[in-house]
Short mmCIF file of C-alpha atoms in Angstrom, two decimals:
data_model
loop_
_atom_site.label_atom_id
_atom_site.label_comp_id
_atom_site.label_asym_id
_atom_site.label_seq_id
_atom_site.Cartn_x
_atom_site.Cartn_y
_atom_site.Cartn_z
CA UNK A 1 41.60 -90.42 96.26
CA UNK A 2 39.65 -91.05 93.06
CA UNK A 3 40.12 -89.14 90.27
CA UNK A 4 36.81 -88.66 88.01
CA UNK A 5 36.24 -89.69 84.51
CA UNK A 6 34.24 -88.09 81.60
CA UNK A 7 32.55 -90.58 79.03
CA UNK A 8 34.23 -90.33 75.40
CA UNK A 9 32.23 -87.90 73.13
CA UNK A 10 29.61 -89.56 70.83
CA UNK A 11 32.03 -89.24 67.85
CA UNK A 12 35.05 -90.59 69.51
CA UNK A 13 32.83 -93.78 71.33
CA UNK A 14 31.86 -94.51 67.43
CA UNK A 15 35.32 -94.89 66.48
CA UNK A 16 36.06 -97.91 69.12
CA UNK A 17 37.56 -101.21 67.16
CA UNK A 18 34.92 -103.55 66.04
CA UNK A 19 33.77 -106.02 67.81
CA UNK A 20 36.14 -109.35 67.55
CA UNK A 21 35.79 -112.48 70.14
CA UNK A 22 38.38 -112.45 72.43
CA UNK A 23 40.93 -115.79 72.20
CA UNK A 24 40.36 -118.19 75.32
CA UNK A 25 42.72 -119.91 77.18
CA UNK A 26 41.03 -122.67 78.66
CA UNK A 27 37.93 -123.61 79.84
CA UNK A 28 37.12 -121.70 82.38
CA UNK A 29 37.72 -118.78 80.17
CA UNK A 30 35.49 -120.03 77.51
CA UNK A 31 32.76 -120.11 80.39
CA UNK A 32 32.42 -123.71 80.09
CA UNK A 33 32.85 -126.55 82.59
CA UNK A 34 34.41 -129.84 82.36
CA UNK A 35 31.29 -132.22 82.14
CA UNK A 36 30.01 -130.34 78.95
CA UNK A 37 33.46 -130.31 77.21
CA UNK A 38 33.45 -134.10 78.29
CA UNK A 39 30.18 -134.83 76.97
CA UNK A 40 31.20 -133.56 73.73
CA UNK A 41 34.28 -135.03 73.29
CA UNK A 42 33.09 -138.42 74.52
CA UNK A 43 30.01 -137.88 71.54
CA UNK A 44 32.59 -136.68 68.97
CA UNK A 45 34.95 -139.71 69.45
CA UNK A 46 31.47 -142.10 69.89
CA UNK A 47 31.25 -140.90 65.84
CA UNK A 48 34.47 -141.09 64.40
CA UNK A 49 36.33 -143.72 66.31
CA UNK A 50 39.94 -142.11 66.18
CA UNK A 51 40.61 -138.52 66.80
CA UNK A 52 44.33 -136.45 67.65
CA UNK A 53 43.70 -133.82 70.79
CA UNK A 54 44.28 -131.28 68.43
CA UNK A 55 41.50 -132.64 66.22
CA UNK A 56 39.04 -132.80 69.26
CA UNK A 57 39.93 -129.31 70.21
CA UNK A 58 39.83 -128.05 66.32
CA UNK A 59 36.03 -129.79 66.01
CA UNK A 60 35.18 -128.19 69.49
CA UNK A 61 36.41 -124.38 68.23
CA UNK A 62 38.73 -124.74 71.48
CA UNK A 63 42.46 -124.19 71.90
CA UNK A 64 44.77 -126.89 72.29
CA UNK A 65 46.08 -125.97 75.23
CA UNK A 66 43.94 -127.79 78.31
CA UNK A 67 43.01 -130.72 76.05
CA UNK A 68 46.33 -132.66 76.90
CA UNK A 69 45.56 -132.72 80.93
CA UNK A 70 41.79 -133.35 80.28
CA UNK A 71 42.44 -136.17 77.77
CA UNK A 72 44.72 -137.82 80.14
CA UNK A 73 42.09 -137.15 82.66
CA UNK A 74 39.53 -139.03 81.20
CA UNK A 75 42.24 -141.92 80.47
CA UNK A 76 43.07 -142.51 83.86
CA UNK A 77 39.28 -143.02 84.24
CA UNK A 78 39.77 -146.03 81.49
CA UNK A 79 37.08 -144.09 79.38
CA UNK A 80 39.55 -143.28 76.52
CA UNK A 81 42.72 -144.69 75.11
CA UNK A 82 45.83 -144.28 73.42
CA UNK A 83 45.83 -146.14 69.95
CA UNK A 84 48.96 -144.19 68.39
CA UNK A 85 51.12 -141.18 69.00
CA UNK A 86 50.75 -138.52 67.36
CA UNK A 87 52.75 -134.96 66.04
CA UNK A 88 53.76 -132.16 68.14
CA UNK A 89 53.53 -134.45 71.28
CA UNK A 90 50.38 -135.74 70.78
CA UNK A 91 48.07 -138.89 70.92
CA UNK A 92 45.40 -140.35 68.86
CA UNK A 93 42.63 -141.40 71.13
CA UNK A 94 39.50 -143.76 71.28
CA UNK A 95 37.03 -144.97 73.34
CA UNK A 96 36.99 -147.70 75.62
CA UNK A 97 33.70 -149.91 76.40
CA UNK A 98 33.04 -147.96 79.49
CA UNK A 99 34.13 -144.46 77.28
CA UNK A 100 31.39 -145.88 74.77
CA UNK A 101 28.72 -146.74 77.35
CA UNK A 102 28.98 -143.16 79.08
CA UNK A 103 29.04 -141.33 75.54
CA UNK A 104 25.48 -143.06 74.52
CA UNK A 105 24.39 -141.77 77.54
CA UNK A 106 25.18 -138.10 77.01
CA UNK A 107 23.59 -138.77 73.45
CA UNK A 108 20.19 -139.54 75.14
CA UNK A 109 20.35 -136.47 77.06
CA UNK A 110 21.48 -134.18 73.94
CA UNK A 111 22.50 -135.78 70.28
CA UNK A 112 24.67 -132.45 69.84
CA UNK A 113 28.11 -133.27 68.70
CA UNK A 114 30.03 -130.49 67.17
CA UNK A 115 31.70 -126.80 68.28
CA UNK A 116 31.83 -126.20 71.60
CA UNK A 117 28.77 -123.35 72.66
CA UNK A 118 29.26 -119.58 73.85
CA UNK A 119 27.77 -118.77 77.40
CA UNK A 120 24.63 -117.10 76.97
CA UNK A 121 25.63 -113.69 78.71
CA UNK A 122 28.63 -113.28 75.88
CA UNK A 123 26.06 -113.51 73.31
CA UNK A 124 23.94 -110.98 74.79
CA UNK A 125 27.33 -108.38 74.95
CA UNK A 126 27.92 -109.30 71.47
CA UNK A 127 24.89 -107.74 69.60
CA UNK A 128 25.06 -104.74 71.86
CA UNK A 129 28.58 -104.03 70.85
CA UNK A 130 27.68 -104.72 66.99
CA UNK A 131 24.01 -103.52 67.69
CA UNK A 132 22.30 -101.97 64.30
CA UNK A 133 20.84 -99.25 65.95
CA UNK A 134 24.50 -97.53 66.60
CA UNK A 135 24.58 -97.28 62.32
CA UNK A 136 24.13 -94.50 60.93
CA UNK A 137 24.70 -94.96 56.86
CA UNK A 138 24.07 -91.71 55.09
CA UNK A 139 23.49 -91.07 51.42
CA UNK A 140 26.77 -92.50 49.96
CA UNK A 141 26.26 -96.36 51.35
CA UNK A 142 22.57 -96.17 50.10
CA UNK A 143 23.64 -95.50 46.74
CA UNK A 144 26.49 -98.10 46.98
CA UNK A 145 24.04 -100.20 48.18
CA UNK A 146 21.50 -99.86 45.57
CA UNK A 147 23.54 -98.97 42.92
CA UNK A 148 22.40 -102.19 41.13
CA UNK A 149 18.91 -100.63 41.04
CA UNK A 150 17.57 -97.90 39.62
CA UNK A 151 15.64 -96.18 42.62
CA UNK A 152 13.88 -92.48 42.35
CA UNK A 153 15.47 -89.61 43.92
CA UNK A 154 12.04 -89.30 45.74
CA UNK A 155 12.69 -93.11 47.61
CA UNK A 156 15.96 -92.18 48.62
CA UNK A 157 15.27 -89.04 50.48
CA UNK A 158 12.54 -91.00 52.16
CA UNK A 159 14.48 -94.29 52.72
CA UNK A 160 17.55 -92.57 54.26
CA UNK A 161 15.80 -90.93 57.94
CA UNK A 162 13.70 -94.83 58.01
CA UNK A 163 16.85 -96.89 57.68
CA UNK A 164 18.86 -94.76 60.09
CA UNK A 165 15.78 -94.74 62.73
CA UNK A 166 16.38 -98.36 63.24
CA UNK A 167 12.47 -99.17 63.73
CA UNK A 168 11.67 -100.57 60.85
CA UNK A 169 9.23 -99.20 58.09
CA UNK A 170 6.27 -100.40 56.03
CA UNK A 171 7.03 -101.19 52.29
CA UNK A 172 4.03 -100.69 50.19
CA UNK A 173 2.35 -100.59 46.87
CA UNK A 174 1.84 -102.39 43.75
CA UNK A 175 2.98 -105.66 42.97
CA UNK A 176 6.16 -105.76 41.08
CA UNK A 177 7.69 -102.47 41.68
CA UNK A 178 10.86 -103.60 43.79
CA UNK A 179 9.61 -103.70 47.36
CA UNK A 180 11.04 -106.47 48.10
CA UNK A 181 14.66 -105.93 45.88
CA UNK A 182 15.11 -102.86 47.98
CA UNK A 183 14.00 -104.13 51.13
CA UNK A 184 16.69 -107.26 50.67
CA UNK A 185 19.25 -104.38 49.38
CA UNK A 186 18.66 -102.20 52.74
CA UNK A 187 21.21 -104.43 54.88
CA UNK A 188 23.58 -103.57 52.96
CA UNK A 189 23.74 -100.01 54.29
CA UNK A 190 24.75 -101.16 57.59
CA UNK A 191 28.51 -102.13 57.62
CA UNK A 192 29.43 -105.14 56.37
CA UNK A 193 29.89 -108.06 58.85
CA UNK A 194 29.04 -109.11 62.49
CA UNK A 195 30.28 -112.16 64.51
CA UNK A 196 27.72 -114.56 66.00
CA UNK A 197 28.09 -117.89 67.97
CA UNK A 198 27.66 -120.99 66.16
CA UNK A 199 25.87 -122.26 69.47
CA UNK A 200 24.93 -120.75 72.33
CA UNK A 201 24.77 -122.33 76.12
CA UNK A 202 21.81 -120.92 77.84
CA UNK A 203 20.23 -122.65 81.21
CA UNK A 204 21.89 -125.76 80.44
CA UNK A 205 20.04 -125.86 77.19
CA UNK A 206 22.40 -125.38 73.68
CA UNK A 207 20.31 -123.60 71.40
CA UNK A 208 22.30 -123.25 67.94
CA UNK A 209 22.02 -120.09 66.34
CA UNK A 210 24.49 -119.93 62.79
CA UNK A 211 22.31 -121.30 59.98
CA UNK A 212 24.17 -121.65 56.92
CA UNK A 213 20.35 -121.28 55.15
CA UNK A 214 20.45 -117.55 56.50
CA UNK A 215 23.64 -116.85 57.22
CA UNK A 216 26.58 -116.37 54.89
CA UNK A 217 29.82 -116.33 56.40
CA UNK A 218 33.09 -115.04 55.62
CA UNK A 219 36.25 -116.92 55.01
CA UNK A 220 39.12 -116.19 57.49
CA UNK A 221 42.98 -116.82 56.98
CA UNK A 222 43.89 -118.39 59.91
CA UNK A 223 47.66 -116.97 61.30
CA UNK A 224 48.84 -120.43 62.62
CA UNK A 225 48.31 -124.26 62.24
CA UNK A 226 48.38 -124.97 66.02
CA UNK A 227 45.42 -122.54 66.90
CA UNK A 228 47.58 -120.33 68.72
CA UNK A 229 46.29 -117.06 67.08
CA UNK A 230 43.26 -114.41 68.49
CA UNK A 231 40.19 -116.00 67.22
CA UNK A 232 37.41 -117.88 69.07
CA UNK A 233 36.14 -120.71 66.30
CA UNK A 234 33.19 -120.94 68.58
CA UNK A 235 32.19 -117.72 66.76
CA UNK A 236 31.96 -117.67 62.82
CA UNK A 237 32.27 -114.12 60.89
CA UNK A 238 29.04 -113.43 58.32
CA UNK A 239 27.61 -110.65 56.48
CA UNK A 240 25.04 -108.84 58.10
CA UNK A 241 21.98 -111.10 57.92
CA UNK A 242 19.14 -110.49 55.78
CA UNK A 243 16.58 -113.07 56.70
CA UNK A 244 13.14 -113.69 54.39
CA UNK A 245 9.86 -114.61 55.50
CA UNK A 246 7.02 -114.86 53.01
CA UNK A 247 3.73 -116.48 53.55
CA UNK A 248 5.14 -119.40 54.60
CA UNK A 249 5.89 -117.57 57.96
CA UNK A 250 3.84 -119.51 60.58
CA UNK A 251 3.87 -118.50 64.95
CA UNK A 252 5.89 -121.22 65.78
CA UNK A 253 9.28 -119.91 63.53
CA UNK A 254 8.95 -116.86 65.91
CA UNK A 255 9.59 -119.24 69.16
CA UNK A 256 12.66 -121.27 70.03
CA UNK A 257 12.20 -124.74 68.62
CA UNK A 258 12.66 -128.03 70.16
CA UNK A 259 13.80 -131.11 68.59
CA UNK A 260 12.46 -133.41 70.82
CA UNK A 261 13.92 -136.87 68.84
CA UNK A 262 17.87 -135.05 69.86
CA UNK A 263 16.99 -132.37 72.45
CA UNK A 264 18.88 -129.58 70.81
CA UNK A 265 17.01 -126.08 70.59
CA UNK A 266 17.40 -123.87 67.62
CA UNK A 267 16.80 -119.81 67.50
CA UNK A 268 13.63 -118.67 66.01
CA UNK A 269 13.99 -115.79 63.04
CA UNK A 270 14.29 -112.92 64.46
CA UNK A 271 16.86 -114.13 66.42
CA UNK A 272 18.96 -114.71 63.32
CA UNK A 273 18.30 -111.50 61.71
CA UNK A 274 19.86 -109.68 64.79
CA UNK A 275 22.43 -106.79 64.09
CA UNK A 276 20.84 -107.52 60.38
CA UNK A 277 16.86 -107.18 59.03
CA UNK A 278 13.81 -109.15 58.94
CA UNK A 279 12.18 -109.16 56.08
CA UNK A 280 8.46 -110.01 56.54
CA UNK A 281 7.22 -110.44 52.91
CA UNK A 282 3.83 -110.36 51.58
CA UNK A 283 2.34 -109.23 54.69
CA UNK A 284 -0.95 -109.97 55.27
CA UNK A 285 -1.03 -113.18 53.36
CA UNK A 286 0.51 -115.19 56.31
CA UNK A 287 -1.12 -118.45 57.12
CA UNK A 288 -1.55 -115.98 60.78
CA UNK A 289 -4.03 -112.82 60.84
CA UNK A 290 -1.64 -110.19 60.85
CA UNK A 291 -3.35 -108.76 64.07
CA UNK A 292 -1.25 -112.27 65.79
CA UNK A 293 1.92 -110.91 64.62
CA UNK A 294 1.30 -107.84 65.71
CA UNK A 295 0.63 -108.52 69.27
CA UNK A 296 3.30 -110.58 69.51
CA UNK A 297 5.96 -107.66 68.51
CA UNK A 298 4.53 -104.93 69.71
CA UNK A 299 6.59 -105.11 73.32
CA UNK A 300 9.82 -105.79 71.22
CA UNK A 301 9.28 -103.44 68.70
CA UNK A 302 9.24 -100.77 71.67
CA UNK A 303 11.58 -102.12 74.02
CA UNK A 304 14.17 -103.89 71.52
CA UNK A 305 14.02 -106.78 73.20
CA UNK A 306 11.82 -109.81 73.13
CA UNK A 307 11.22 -112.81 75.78
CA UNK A 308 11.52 -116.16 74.82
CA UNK A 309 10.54 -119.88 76.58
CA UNK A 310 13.11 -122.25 76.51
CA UNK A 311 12.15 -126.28 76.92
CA UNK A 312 12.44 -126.65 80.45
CA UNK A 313 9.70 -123.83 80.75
CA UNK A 314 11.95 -120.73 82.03
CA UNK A 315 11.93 -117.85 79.93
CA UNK A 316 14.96 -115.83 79.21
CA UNK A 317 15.49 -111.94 77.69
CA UNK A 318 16.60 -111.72 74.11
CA UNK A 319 18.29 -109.29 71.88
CA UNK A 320 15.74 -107.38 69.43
CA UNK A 321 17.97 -106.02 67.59
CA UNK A 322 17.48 -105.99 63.51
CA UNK A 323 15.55 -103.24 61.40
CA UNK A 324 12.32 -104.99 60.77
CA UNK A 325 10.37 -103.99 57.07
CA UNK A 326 6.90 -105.04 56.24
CA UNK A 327 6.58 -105.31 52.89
CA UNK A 328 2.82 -105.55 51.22
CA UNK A 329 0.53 -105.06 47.95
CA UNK A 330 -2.15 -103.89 50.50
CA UNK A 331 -2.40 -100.50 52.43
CA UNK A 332 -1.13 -100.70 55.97
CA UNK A 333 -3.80 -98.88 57.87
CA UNK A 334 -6.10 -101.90 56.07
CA UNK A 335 -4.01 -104.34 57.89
CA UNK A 336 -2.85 -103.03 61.45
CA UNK A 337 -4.43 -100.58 64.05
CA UNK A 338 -2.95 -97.01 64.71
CA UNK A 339 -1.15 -98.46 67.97
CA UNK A 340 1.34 -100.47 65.87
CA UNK A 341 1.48 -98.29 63.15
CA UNK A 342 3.07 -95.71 65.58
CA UNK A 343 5.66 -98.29 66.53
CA UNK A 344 6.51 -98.52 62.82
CA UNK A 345 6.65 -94.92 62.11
CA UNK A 346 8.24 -94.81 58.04
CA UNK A 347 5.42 -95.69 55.41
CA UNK A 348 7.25 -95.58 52.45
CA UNK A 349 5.31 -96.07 48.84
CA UNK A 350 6.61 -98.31 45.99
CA UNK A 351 5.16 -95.67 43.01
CA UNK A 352 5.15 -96.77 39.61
CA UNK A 353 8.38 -95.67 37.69
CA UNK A 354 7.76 -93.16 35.27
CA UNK A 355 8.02 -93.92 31.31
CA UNK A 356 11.58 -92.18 31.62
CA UNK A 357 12.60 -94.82 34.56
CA UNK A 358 11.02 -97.25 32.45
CA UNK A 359 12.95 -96.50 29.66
CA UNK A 360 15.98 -96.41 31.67
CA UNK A 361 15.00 -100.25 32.96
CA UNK A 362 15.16 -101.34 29.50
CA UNK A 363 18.33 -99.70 29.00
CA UNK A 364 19.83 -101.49 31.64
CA UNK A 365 18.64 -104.93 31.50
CA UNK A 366 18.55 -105.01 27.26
CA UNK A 367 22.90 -105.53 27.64
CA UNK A 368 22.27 -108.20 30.86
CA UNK A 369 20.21 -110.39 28.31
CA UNK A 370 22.53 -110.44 25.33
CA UNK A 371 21.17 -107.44 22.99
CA UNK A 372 23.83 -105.49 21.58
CA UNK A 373 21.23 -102.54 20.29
CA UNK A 374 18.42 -101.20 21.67
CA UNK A 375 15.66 -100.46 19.16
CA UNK A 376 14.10 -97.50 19.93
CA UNK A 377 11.25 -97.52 17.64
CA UNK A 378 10.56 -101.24 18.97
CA UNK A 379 10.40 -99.29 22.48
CA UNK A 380 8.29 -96.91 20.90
CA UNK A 381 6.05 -99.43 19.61
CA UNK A 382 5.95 -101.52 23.18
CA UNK A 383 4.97 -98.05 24.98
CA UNK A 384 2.40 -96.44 22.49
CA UNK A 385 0.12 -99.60 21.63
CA UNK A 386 0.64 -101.93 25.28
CA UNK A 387 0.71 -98.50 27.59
CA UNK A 388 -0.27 -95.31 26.48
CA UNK A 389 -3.39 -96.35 24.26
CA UNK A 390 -5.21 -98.75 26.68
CA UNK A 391 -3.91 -96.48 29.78
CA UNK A 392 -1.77 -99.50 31.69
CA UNK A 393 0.54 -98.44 34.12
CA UNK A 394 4.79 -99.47 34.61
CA UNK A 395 5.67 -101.39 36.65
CA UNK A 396 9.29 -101.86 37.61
CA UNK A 397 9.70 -105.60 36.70
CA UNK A 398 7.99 -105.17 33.36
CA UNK A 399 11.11 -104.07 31.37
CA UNK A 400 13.14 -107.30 32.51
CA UNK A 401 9.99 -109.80 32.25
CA UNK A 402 9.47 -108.60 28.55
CA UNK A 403 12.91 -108.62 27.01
CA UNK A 404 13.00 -111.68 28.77
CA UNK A 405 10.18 -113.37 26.70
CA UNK A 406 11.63 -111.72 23.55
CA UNK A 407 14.75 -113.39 23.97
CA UNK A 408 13.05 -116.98 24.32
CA UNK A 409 10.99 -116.11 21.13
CA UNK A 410 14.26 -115.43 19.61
CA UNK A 411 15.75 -118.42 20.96
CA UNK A 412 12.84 -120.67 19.62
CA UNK A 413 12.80 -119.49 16.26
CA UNK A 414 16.63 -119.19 15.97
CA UNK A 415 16.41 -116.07 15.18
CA UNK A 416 18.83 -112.83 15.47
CA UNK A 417 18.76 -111.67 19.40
CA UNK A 418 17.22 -108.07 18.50
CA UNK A 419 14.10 -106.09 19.32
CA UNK A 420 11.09 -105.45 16.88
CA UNK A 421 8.03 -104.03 17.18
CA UNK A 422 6.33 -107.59 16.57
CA UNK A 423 8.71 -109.29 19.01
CA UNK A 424 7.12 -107.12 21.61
CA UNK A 425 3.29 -107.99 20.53
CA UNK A 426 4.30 -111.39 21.11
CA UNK A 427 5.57 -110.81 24.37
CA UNK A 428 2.90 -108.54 25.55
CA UNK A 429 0.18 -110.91 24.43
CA UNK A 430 1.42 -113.38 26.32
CA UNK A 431 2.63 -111.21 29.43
CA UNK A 432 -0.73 -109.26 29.83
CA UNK A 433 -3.21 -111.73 28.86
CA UNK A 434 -5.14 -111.91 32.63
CA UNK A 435 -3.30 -108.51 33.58
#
């Protein structure tokens, strides 16, 4: 007889443990057979000569525990050695000429020497279970997350419904009114960390994935010296990735790449910005007609996933999973067609602060920058003759940019570290002269 189950309520499912790799036991567990783990090992000692078992297994992110049966494995095949013994019943090992000969070989068919990969599949469960779209921040992590900014009470009812819709939103306006400060700001709304593998195994291909360029990660205590604690090191802990991409974002960074010299693969952008956000700066000034990008995401943007082509020509199903922003100086419905714009459904404006927020600005960056007062008739001066009389608007980055260049005219002339109303004509000539 079976007895029936109801699925948890909504509020209970959201209250499951995060996600953590689970510890493996061996290799099997690990999804991994024998001839990758020997490949690697035979490359590893190829580069360093000498290695313990436990050092092979620590470089490998593996436990300790099969390496003593597989080492002795490989030395009844005469392809390593003993050279010494080692602690906690262990060996130091080496290669032999035959060892050496085999180990070149696996470097012609893949230079990759390092941690052991994650089978693809695991990946694949891994974003799901730390997926961005099950997030929900409300007001209170916004303004933790941009309390370091001073954002309108106007932005923050809009920016609250298009973070938690998960589909991404357009960022526009004029130049130099924080698009991009808040955009880079918005990931931290969304927990704090995620796990990822370091490499990932996928049709016999390893296609490494952690990218210490885009990726920070987070320092973990380990509970024992001999590995014999809950953690995968195949998988490395990071903060919620924020990945960048300004003009310099080309077609090919969107695709997996192919080193063809070692034969390893490495995950285009968007595929490090999963459970995170992709920041697609500038848009519109791309060395690609916008109307290229567009095509290419428009399936993904619907469907959260994308499909990508892998060297031997198969394609395989990927995660598209990250809260994509646009952010531009130009008006969207200049740059895209009304098809994508749906699929992007948040248009959010970057106004021009006010004279109070601008005020403010200078308030808050004046301390930052080493003045102890803040002059008000200097302010006065700066807003009357360089705003208000020639009718120029604020922009957000104007408060910092100026005391900035009053500072280094300070600095020059050794003088006192204080605003006057002259101070600012300096500054202003030299900020707004093509403005």
């Amino acid at each position: 007889m079976s007895i029936a189950t109801s699925p948890l309520p909504p509020t209970e499912a959201k209250e499951a443990a995060p996600f953590r790799p689970k510890a493996v036991t061996d290799f099997a567990s690990a999804g991994l057979n024998p001839a990758l783990i020997e490949s690697l090992v035979l490359k590893y000692l190829l580069g360093v000569g000498v290695a313990s078992g436990r050092k092979v297994a620590h470089e490998l992110g593996l436990p300790f525990g099969p390496f003593p049966e597989f080492l002795r494995g490989l030395k009844a095949q005469q392809i390593v050695t003993y050279t010494d013994a080692a602690a906690a019943n262990d060996y130091h090992f080496s290669l032999t000429d035959a060892g050496r000969a085999r180990a070149r070989g696996y470097l012609e068919e893949c230079a990759y020497v390092g941690t052991a990969p994650v089978p693809f599949a695991d990946y694949v469960a891994s974003v799901e279970a730390q997926s961005i779209a099950t997030e929900n921040p409300k007001e209170a992590d916004l303004r933790r997350a941009f309390s370091d900014l001073l954002i309108s009470e106007d932005m923050f009812r809009m920016l609250g419904p298009a973070i938690n819709s998960g589909k991404g939103l357009f960022l526009y306006g004029y130049p130099g009114n924080g698009k991009t400060s808040i955009a880079e700001r918005i990931t931290r709304c969304f927990g704090t960390t995620v796990w990822i593998p370091r490499t990932i195994l996928v049709e016999g291909q390893i296609l490494k994935l952690f990218d210490p360029a885009n990726h920070e990660p987070i320092e973990n205590v380990r509970s024992s010296l001999l590995r014999e604690d809950d953690q995968d090191d195949r998988w490395v802990e990071i903060k919620r990735p924020t990945i960048v991409a300004g003009g310099e974002l080309t077609m090919e960074a969107l695709e997996i790449y192919y080193d063809r010299d070692n034969k390893i693969c490495e995950a285009p952008l968007q595929m490090k910005s999963n459970c995170g956000t992709f920041l697609i700066d500038d848009f519109g000034r791309q060395r690609m007609a916008p109307i290229e990008l567009l095509n290419r995401w428009i399936v993904p943007l619907e469907k959260r996933y994308d499909f990508l082509r892998l060297p031997n020509g198969k394609q395989i199903r990927v995660p598209f999973d990250q809260l994509i922003l646009f952010s531009t100086n130009l008006e969207p419905k200049d740059l895209v067609d009304e098809a994508f714009l749906r699929r992007i459904p948040y248009k959010i404006n970057a106004s021009d602060p006010t004279e109070a927020m601008f005020r403010r600005m200078i308030e808050i960056f004046a301390p930052k920058l080493g003045f102890r007062e803040i002059d008000q008739a200097s302010v006065d001066h700066l807003i009357e003759h360089h705003y208000r009389r020639i009718n120029r608007p604020f922009r957000c980055c104007q408060p910092r940019d100026l005391l900035l260049q009053v500072k280094n005219y300070c600095i020059y002339n050794d003088l006192p570290l204080e605003m006057k109303p002259e101070y600012f004509d300096f500054a202003a000539e030299n900020y707004f002269t093509v403005l």
